[in-house]
CSV table of C-alpha atoms and ligand atoms in Angstrom, one decimal:
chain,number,residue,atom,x,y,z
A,1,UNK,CA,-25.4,6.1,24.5
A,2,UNK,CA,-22.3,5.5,22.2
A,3,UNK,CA,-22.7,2.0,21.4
A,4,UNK,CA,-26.1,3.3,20.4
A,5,UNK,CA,-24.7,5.3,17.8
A,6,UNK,CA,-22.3,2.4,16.8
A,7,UNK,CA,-25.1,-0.2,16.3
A,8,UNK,CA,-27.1,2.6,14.1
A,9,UNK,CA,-23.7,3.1,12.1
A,10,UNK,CA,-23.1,-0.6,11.7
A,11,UNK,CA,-26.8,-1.2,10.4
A,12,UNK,CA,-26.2,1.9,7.4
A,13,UNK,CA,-23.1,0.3,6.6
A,14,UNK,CA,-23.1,-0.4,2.9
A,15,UNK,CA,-20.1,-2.6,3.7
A,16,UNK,CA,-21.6,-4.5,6.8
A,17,UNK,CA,-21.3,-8.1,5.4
A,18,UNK,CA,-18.3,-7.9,3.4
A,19,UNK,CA,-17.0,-8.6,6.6
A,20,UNK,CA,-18.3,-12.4,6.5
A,21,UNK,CA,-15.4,-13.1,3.7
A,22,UNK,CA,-12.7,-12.9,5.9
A,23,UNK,CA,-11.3,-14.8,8.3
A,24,UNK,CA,-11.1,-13.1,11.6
A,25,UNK,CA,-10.0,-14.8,14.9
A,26,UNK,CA,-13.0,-14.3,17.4
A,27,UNK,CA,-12.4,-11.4,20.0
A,28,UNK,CA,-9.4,-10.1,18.2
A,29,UNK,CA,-10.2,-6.5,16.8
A,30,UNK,CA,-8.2,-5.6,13.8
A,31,UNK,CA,-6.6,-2.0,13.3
A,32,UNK,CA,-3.8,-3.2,11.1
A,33,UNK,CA,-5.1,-3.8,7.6
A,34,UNK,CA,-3.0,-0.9,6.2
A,35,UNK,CA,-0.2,-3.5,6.9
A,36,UNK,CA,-1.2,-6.9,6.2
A,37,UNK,CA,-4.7,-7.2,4.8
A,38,UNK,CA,-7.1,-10.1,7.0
A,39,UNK,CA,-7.6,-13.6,5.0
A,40,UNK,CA,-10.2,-13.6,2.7
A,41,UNK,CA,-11.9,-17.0,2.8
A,42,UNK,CA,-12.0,-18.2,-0.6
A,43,UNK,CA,-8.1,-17.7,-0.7
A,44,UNK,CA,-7.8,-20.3,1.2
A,45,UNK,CA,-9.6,-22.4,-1.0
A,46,UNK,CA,-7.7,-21.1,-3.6
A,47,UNK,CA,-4.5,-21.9,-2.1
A,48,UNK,CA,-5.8,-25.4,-1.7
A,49,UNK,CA,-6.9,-26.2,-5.3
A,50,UNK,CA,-3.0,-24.5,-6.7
A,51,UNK,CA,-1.3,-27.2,-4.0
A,52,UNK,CA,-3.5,-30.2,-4.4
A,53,UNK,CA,-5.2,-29.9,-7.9
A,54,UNK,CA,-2.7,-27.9,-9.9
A,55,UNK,CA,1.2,-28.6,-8.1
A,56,UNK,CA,0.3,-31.8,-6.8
A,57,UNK,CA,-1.3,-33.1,-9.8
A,58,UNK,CA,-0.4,-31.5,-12.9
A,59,UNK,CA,2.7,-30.9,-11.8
A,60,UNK,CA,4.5,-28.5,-14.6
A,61,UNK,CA,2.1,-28.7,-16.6
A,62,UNK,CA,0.1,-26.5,-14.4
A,63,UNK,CA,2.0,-23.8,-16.5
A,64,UNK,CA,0.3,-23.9,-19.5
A,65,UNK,CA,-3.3,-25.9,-17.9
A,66,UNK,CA,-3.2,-23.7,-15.3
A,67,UNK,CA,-2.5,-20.6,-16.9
A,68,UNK,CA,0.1,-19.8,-14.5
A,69,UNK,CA,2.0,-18.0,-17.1
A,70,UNK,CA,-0.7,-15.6,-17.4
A,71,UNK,CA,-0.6,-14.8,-13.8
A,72,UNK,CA,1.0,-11.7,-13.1
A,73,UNK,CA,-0.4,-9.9,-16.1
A,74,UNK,CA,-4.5,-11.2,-14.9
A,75,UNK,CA,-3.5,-10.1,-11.4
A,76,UNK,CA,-2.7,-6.6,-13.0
A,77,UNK,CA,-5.7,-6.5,-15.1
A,78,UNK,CA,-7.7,-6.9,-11.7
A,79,UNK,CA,-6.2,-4.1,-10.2
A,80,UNK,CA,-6.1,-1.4,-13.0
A,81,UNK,CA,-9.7,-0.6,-12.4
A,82,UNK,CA,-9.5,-0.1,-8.8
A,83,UNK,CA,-6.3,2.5,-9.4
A,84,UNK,CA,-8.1,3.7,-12.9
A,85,UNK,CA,-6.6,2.2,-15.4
A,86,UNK,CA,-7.8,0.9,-18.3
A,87,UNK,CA,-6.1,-2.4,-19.9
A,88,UNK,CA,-2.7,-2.9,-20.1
A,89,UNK,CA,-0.8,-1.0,-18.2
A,90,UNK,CA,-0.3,-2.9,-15.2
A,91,UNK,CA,1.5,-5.9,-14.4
A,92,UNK,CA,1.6,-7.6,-10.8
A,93,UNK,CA,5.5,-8.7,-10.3
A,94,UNK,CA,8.3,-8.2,-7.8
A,95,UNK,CA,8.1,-6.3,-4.3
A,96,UNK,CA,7.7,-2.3,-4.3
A,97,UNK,CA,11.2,-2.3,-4.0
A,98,UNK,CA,12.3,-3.3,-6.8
A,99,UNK,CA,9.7,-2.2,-9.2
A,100,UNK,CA,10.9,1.4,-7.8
A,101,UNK,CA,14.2,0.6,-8.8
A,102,UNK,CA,13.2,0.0,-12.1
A,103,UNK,CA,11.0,2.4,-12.4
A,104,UNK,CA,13.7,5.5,-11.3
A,105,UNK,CA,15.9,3.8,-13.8
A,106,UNK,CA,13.7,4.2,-16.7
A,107,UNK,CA,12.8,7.6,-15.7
A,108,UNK,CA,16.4,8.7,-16.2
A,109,UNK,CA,16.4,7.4,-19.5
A,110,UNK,CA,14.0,9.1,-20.4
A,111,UNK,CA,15.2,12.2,-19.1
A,112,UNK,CA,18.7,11.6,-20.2
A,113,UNK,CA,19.7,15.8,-19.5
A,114,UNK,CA,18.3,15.6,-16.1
A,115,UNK,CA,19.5,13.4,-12.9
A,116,UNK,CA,17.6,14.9,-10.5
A,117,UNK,CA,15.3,12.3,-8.4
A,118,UNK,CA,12.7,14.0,-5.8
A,119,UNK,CA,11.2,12.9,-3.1
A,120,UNK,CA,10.1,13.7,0.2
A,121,UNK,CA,12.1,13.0,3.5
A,122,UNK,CA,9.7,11.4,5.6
A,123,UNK,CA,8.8,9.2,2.5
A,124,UNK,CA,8.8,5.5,3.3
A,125,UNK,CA,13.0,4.6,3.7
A,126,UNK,CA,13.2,1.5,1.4
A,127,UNK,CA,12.0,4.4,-1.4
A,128,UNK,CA,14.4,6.4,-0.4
A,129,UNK,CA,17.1,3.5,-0.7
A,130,UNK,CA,16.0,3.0,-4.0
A,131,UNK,CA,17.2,5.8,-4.9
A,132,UNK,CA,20.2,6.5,-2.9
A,133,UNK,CA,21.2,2.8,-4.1
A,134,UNK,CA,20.6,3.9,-7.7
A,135,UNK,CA,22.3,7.1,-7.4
A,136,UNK,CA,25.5,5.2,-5.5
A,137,UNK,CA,25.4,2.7,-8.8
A,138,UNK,CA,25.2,5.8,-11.3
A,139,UNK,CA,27.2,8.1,-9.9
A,140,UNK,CA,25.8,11.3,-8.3
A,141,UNK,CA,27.3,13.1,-11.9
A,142,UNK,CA,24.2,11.2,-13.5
A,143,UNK,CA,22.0,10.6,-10.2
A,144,UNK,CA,21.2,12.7,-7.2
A,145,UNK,CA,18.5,12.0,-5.0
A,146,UNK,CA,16.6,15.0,-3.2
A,147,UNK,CA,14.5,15.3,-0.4
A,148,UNK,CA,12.9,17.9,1.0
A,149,UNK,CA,9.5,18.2,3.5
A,150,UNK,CA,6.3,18.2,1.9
A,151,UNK,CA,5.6,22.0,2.0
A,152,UNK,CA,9.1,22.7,0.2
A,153,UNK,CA,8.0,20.1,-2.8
A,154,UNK,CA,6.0,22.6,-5.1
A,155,UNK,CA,8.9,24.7,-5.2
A,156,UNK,CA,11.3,22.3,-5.4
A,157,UNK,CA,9.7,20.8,-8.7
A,158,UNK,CA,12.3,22.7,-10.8
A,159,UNK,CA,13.5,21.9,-14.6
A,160,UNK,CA,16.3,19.9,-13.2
A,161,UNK,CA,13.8,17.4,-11.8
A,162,UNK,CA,13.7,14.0,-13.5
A,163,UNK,CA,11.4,12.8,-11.8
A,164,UNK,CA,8.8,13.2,-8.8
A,165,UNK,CA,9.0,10.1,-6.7
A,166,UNK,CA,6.0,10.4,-3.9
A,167,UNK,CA,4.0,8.2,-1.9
A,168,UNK,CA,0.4,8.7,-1.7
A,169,UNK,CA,-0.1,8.9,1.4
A,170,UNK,CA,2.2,8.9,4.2
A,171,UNK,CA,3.2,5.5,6.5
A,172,UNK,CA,3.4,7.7,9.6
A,173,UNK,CA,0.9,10.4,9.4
A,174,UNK,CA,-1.4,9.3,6.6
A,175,UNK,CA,-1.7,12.6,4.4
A,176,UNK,CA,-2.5,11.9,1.1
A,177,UNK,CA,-1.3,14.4,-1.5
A,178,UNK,CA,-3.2,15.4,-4.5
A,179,UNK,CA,-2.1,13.1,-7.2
A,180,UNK,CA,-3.5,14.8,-10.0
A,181,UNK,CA,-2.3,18.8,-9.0
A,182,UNK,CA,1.2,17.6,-8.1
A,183,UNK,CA,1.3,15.2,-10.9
A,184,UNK,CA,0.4,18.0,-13.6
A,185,UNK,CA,2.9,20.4,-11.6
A,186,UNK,CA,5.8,17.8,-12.4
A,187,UNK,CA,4.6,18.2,-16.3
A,188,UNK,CA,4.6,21.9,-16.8
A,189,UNK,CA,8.4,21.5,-15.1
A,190,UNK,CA,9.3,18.9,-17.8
A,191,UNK,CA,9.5,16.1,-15.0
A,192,UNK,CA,8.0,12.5,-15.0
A,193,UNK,CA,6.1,11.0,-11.3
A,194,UNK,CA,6.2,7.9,-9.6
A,195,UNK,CA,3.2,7.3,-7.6
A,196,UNK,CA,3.9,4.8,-4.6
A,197,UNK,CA,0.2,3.6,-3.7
A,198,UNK,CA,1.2,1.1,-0.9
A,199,UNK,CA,-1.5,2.9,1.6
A,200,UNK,CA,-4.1,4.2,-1.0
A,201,UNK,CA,-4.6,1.6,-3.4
A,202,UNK,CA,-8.1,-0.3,-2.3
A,203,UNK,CA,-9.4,2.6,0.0
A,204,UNK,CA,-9.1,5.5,-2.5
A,205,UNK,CA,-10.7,6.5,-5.6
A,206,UNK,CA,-7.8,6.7,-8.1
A,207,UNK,CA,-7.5,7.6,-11.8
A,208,UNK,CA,-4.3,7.4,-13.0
A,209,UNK,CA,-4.9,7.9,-16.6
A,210,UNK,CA,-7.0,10.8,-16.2
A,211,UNK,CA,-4.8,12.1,-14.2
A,212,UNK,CA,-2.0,11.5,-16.6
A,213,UNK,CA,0.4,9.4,-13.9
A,214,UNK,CA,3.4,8.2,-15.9
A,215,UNK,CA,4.3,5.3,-13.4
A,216,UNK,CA,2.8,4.1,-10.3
A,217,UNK,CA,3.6,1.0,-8.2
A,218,UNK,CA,1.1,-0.7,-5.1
A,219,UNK,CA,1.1,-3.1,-2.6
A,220,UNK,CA,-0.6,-6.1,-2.4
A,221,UNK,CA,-0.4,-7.2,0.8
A,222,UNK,CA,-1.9,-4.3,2.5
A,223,UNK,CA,-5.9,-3.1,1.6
A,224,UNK,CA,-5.3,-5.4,-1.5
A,225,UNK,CA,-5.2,-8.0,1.7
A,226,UNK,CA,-2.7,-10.5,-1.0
A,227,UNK,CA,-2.0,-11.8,2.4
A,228,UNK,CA,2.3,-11.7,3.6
A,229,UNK,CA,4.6,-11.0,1.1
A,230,UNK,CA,2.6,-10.9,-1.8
A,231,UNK,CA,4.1,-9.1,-5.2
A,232,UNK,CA,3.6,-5.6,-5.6
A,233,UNK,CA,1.8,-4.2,-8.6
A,234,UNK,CA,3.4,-1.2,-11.2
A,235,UNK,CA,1.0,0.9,-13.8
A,236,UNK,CA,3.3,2.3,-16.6
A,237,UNK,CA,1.0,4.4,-18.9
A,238,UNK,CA,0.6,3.3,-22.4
A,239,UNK,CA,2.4,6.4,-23.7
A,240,UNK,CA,5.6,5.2,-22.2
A,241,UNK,CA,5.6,1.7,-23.4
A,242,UNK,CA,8.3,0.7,-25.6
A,243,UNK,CA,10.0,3.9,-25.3
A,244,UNK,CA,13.3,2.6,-22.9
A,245,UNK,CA,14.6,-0.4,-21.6
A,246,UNK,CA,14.6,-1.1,-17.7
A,247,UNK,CA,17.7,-2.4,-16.4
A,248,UNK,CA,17.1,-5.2,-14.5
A,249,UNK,CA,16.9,-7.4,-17.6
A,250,UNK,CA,15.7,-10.9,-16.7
A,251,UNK,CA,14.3,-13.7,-18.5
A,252,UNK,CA,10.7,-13.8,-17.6
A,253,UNK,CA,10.7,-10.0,-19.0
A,254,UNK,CA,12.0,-10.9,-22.4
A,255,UNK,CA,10.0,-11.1,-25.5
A,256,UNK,CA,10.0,-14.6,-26.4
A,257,UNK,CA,11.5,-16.0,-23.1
A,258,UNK,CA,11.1,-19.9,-24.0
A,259,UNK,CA,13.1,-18.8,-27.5
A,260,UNK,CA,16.1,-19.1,-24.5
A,261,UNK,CA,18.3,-16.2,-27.1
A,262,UNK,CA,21.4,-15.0,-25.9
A,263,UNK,CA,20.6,-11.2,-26.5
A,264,UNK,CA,17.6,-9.7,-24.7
A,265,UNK,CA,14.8,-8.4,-26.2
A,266,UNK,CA,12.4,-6.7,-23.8
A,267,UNK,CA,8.7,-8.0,-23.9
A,268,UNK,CA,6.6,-5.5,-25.6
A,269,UNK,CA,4.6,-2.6,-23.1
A,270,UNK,CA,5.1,-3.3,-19.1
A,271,UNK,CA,5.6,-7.3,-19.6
A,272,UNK,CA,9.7,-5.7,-19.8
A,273,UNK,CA,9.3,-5.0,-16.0
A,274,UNK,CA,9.3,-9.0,-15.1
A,275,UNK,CA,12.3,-10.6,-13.8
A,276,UNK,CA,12.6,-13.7,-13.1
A,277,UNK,CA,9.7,-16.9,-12.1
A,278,UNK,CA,6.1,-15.4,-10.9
A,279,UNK,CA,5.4,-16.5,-7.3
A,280,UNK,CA,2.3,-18.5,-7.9
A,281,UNK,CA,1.2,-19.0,-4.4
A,282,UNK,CA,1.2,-15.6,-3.8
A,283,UNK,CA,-0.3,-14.6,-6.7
A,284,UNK,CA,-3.0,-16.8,-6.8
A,285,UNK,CA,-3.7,-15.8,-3.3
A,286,UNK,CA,-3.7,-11.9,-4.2
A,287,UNK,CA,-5.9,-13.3,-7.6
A,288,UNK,CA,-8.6,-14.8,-5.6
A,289,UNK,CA,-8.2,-11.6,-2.8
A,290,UNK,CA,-8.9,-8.9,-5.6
A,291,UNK,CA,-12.5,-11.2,-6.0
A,292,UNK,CA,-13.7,-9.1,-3.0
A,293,UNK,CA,-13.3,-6.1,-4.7
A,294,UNK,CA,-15.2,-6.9,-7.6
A,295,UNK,CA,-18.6,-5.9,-7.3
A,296,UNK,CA,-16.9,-2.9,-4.5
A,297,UNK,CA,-17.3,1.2,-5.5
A,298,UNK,CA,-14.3,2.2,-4.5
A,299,UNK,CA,-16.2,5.8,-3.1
A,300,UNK,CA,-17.7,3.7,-1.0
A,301,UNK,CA,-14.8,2.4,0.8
A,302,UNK,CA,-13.3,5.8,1.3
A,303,UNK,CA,-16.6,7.2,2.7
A,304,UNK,CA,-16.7,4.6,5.3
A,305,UNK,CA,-13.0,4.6,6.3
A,306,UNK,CA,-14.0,8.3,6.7
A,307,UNK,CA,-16.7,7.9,9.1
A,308,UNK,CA,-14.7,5.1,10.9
A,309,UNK,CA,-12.0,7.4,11.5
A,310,UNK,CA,-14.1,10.4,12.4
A,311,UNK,CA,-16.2,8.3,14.7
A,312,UNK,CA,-13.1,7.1,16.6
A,313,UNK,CA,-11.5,10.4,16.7
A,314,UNK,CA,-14.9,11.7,18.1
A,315,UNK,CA,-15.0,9.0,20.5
A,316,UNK,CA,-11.5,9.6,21.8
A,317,UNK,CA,-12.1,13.4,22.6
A,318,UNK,CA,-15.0,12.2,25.3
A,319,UNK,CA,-12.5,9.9,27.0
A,320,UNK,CA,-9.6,13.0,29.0
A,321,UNK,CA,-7.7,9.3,29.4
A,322,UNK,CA,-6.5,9.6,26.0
A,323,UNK,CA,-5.8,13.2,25.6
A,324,UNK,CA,-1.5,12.3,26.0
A,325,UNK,CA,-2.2,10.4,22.9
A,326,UNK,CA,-1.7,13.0,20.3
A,327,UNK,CA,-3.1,13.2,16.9
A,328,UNK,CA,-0.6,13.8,14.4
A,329,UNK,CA,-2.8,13.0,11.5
A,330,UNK,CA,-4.6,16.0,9.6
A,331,UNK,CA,-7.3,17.1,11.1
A,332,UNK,CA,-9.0,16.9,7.8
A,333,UNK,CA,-10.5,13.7,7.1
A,334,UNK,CA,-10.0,14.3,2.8
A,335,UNK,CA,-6.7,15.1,3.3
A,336,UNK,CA,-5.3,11.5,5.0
A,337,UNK,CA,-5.8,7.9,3.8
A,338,UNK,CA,-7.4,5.7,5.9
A,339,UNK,CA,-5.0,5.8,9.0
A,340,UNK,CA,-4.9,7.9,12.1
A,341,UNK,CA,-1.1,7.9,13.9
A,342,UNK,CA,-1.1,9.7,17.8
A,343,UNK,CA,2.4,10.1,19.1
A,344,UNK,CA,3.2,9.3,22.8
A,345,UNK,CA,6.6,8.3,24.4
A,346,UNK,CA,5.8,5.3,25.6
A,347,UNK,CA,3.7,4.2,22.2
A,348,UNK,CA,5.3,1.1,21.9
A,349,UNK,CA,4.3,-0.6,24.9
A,350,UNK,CA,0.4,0.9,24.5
A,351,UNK,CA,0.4,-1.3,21.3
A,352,UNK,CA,1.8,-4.2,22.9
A,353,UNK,CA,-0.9,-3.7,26.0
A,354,UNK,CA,-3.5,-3.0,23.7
A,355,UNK,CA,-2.8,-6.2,21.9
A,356,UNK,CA,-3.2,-8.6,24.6
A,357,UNK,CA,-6.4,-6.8,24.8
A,358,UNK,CA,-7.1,-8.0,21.5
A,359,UNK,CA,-7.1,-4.7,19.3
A,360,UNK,CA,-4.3,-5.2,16.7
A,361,UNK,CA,-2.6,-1.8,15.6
A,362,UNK,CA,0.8,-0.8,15.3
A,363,UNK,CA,3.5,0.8,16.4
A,364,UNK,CA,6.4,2.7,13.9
A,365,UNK,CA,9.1,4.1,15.6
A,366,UNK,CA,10.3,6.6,17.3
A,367,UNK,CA,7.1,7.2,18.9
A,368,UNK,CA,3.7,6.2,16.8
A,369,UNK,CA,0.6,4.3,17.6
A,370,UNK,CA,-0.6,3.8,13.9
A,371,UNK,CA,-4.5,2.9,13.7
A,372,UNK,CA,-5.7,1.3,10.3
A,373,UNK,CA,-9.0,1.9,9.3
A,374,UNK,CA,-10.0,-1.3,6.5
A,375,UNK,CA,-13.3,-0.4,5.6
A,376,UNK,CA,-14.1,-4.2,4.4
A,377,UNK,CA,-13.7,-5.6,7.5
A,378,UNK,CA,-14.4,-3.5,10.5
A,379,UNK,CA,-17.2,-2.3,12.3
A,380,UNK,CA,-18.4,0.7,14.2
A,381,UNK,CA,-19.4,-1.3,17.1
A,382,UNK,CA,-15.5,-2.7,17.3
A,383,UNK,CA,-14.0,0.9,17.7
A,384,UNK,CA,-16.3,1.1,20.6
A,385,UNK,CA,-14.7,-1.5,22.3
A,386,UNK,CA,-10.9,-0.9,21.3
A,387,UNK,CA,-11.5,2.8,22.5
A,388,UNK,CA,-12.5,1.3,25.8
A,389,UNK,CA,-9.4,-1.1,25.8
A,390,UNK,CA,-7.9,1.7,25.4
A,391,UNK,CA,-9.2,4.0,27.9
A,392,UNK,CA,-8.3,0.9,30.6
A,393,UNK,CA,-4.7,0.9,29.4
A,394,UNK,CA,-4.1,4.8,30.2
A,395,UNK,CA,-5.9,5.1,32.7
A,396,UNK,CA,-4.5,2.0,34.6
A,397,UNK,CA,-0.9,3.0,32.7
A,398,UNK,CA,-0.8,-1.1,32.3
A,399,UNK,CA,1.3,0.0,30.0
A,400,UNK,CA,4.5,0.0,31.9
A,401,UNK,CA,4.6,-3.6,33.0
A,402,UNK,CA,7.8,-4.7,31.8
A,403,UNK,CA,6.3,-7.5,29.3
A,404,UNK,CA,5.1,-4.7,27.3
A,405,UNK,CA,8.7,-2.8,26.8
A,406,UNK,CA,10.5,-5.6,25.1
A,407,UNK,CA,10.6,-4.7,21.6
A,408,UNK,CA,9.7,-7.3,18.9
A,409,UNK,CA,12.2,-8.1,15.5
A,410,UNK,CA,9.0,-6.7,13.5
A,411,UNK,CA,7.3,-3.7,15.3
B,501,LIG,C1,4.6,-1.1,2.6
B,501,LIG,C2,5.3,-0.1,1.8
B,501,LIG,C3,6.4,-0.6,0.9
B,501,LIG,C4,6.8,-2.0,0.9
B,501,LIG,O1,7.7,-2.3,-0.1
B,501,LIG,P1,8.1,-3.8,-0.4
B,501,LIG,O2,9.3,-3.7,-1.1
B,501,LIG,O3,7.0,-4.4,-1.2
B,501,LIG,O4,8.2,-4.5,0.9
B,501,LIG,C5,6.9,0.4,0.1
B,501,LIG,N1,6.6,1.7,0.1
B,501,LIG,C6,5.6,2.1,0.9
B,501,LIG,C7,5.2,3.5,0.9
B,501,LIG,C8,5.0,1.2,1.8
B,501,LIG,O5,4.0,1.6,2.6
């Protein structure tokens, strides 16, 4: 009767053939686009033209034929509109990482009487570290990190704050905070925000200029799908630009960086935040990936995320199989991003069973089966068939073969 509903899902699906751009291995059922995106076809193409046509041909020249130069700052004009922003204000450079760090940086410049960094405690770590390695460079006199749970932030917003550093929504449970309350919050306490959109950007509707975000940074390897290790992308709203200098001072982020001067001079508005050489490969491949999105309304995406997630929450409640696996998402489907995370001691060696059953999630420690929801890609009919994977594994507890305990270097 379910796989009725499934196939009636599948045929309203607004989405249904965006699946035909990607590259999916047959049989393998992917819940893990919230980590690395699938292949979208024409990348590959892509990837082929930059080696052969542009590298293996043009060789340097490629720079200036190719427009390579121009790369970071296209990529980041083909992102602003799906995290709502208009042009120039975001540049495609670096990992999250490090646009963080330069981001926190700059927000203590231009909070010079404040030192106080907040963020949350389950926040992503290599946030946190950010900050803590900022704060360790600074001195905790000029730069304290502070992390509290989210139902302590709104009071914790206080005029020492310099600045709000958050991530959309969570890596382990998926809540998504309200951007724009928290974000005008910050303001009325004198406090700037940094917006980390690693698991929103591509299946949310965002505004960031109408909702007045001073800084944001992305990922584009995730729902951007800018395949492994692609850059990460950073908004910095036009009222900030040219108003501080960030402090990893590099050539490609001077003004005139073929001039080769000995002083730097920061490249006006966020070309400052470059460092050193573009990756091409990468960003050509998260260039050509942003393609699918093109003609995509974001609402759309979130709507069906939200059905996929609802239908497979639904479907799990029939099976009492499953009913160790607990939800630790919200219940709400508007308050989370497109993930659903169920705890369960022995969650590690489910997601290993489950993949040799051919559904991809995964698996975040101590205790998480994390299930990714890409709305380009998957299809009703799919979570039909992992839930039943699934159903086999508990109720068989196949889990507990010993192949399926031996933990991986990347979980
Ligand atoms: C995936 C992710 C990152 C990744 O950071 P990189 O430095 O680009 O590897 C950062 N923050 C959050 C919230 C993430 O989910």
């Amino acid at each position: 009767m379910s796989l009725d509903k499934a196939t009636k899902l599948d045929s309203n699906d607004g989405l249904f053939a965006k699946r035909e751009l990607f590259s999916l291995p047959e049989g393998i059922i992917y819940l893990n686009g919230n980590s690395l995106g699938p292949l979208p076809i024409n990348v590959r193409h892509r990837l082929d033209s930059v080696l052969n046509e542009q590298w293996g041909k043009d060789l340097i020249g490629s720079w200036n034929k190719h427009e390579w130069i121009d790369l970071p700052r296209k990529v980041g004009e083909k992102i602003a509109p799906i995290i709502g922003a208009t042009s120039g204000q975001v540049l495609c450079c670096d990992s999250v990482s490090l646009n963080l760090f330069k981001l926190l940086a700059s927000c203590l410049q231009l909070r010079p009487n404040r030192k106080r960094i907040l963020s949350q405690e389950d926040n992503f770590p290599t946030d946190l570290y950010a900050a803590q390695g900022l704060q360790q460079l600074l001195g905790s006199s000029n730069c304290q990190l502070e992390v509290v749970n989210s139902r302590e932030l709104v009071s914790a917003v206080d005029d020492e704050v310099a600045v709000l550093m958050l991530s959309h929504v969570n890596f382990r449970d998926g809540a998504a905070h309200d951007i724009e309350y928290l974000t005008r919050l910050a303001h009325e306490r004198g406090a700037l925000v940094i917006w980390d959109l690693a698991h929103s950007a591509g299946i949310l509707p965002l505004s960031l200029d109408e909702w007045n975000v001073d800084f944001a940074v992305g990922c584009g390897y995730k729902y951007l799908n800018g395949g492994p290790g692609a850059p990460s992308f950073l908004y910095i709203n036009n009222r900030h630009h040219d108003q501080f200098v960030q402090p990893l001072q590099a050539w490609m982020g001077h003004k005139a960086p073929f001039n080769f001067d000995q002083e730097f001079v920061p490249a006006e508005g966020a070309g400052q935040f470059m460092t050193g050489t573009p990756p091409i490969l990468s960003l050509a491949a998260l260039d050509e990936a942003l393609d699918v999105f093109a003609d995509v309304d974001i609402q759309l995406l979130q709507e069906k995320h939200m059905l996929l997630s609802e239908y497979f929450l639904g479907m799990m409640e029939e099976y009492p199989e499953l009913k160790d696996l607990e939800l630790i998402s919200p219940k709400n489907v508007n308050k989370r991003g497109a993930q659903l995370s169920f705890s369960h001691p022995e969650a590690y060696a489910i997601c290993r069973a489950w993949a040799e059953a051919g559904v991809i999630a995964d698996f975040r420690s101590p205790n998480l089966l994390r299930v990714g929801f890409s709305p380009l890609v998957l299809r009703f009919k799919e979570l039909e068939m992992g839930v039943k994977a699934l159903v086999e594994i508990m109720d068989g507890e196949l889990f507990a073969e010993p192949r399926f305990q031996q933990r991986l270097k990347v979980t």
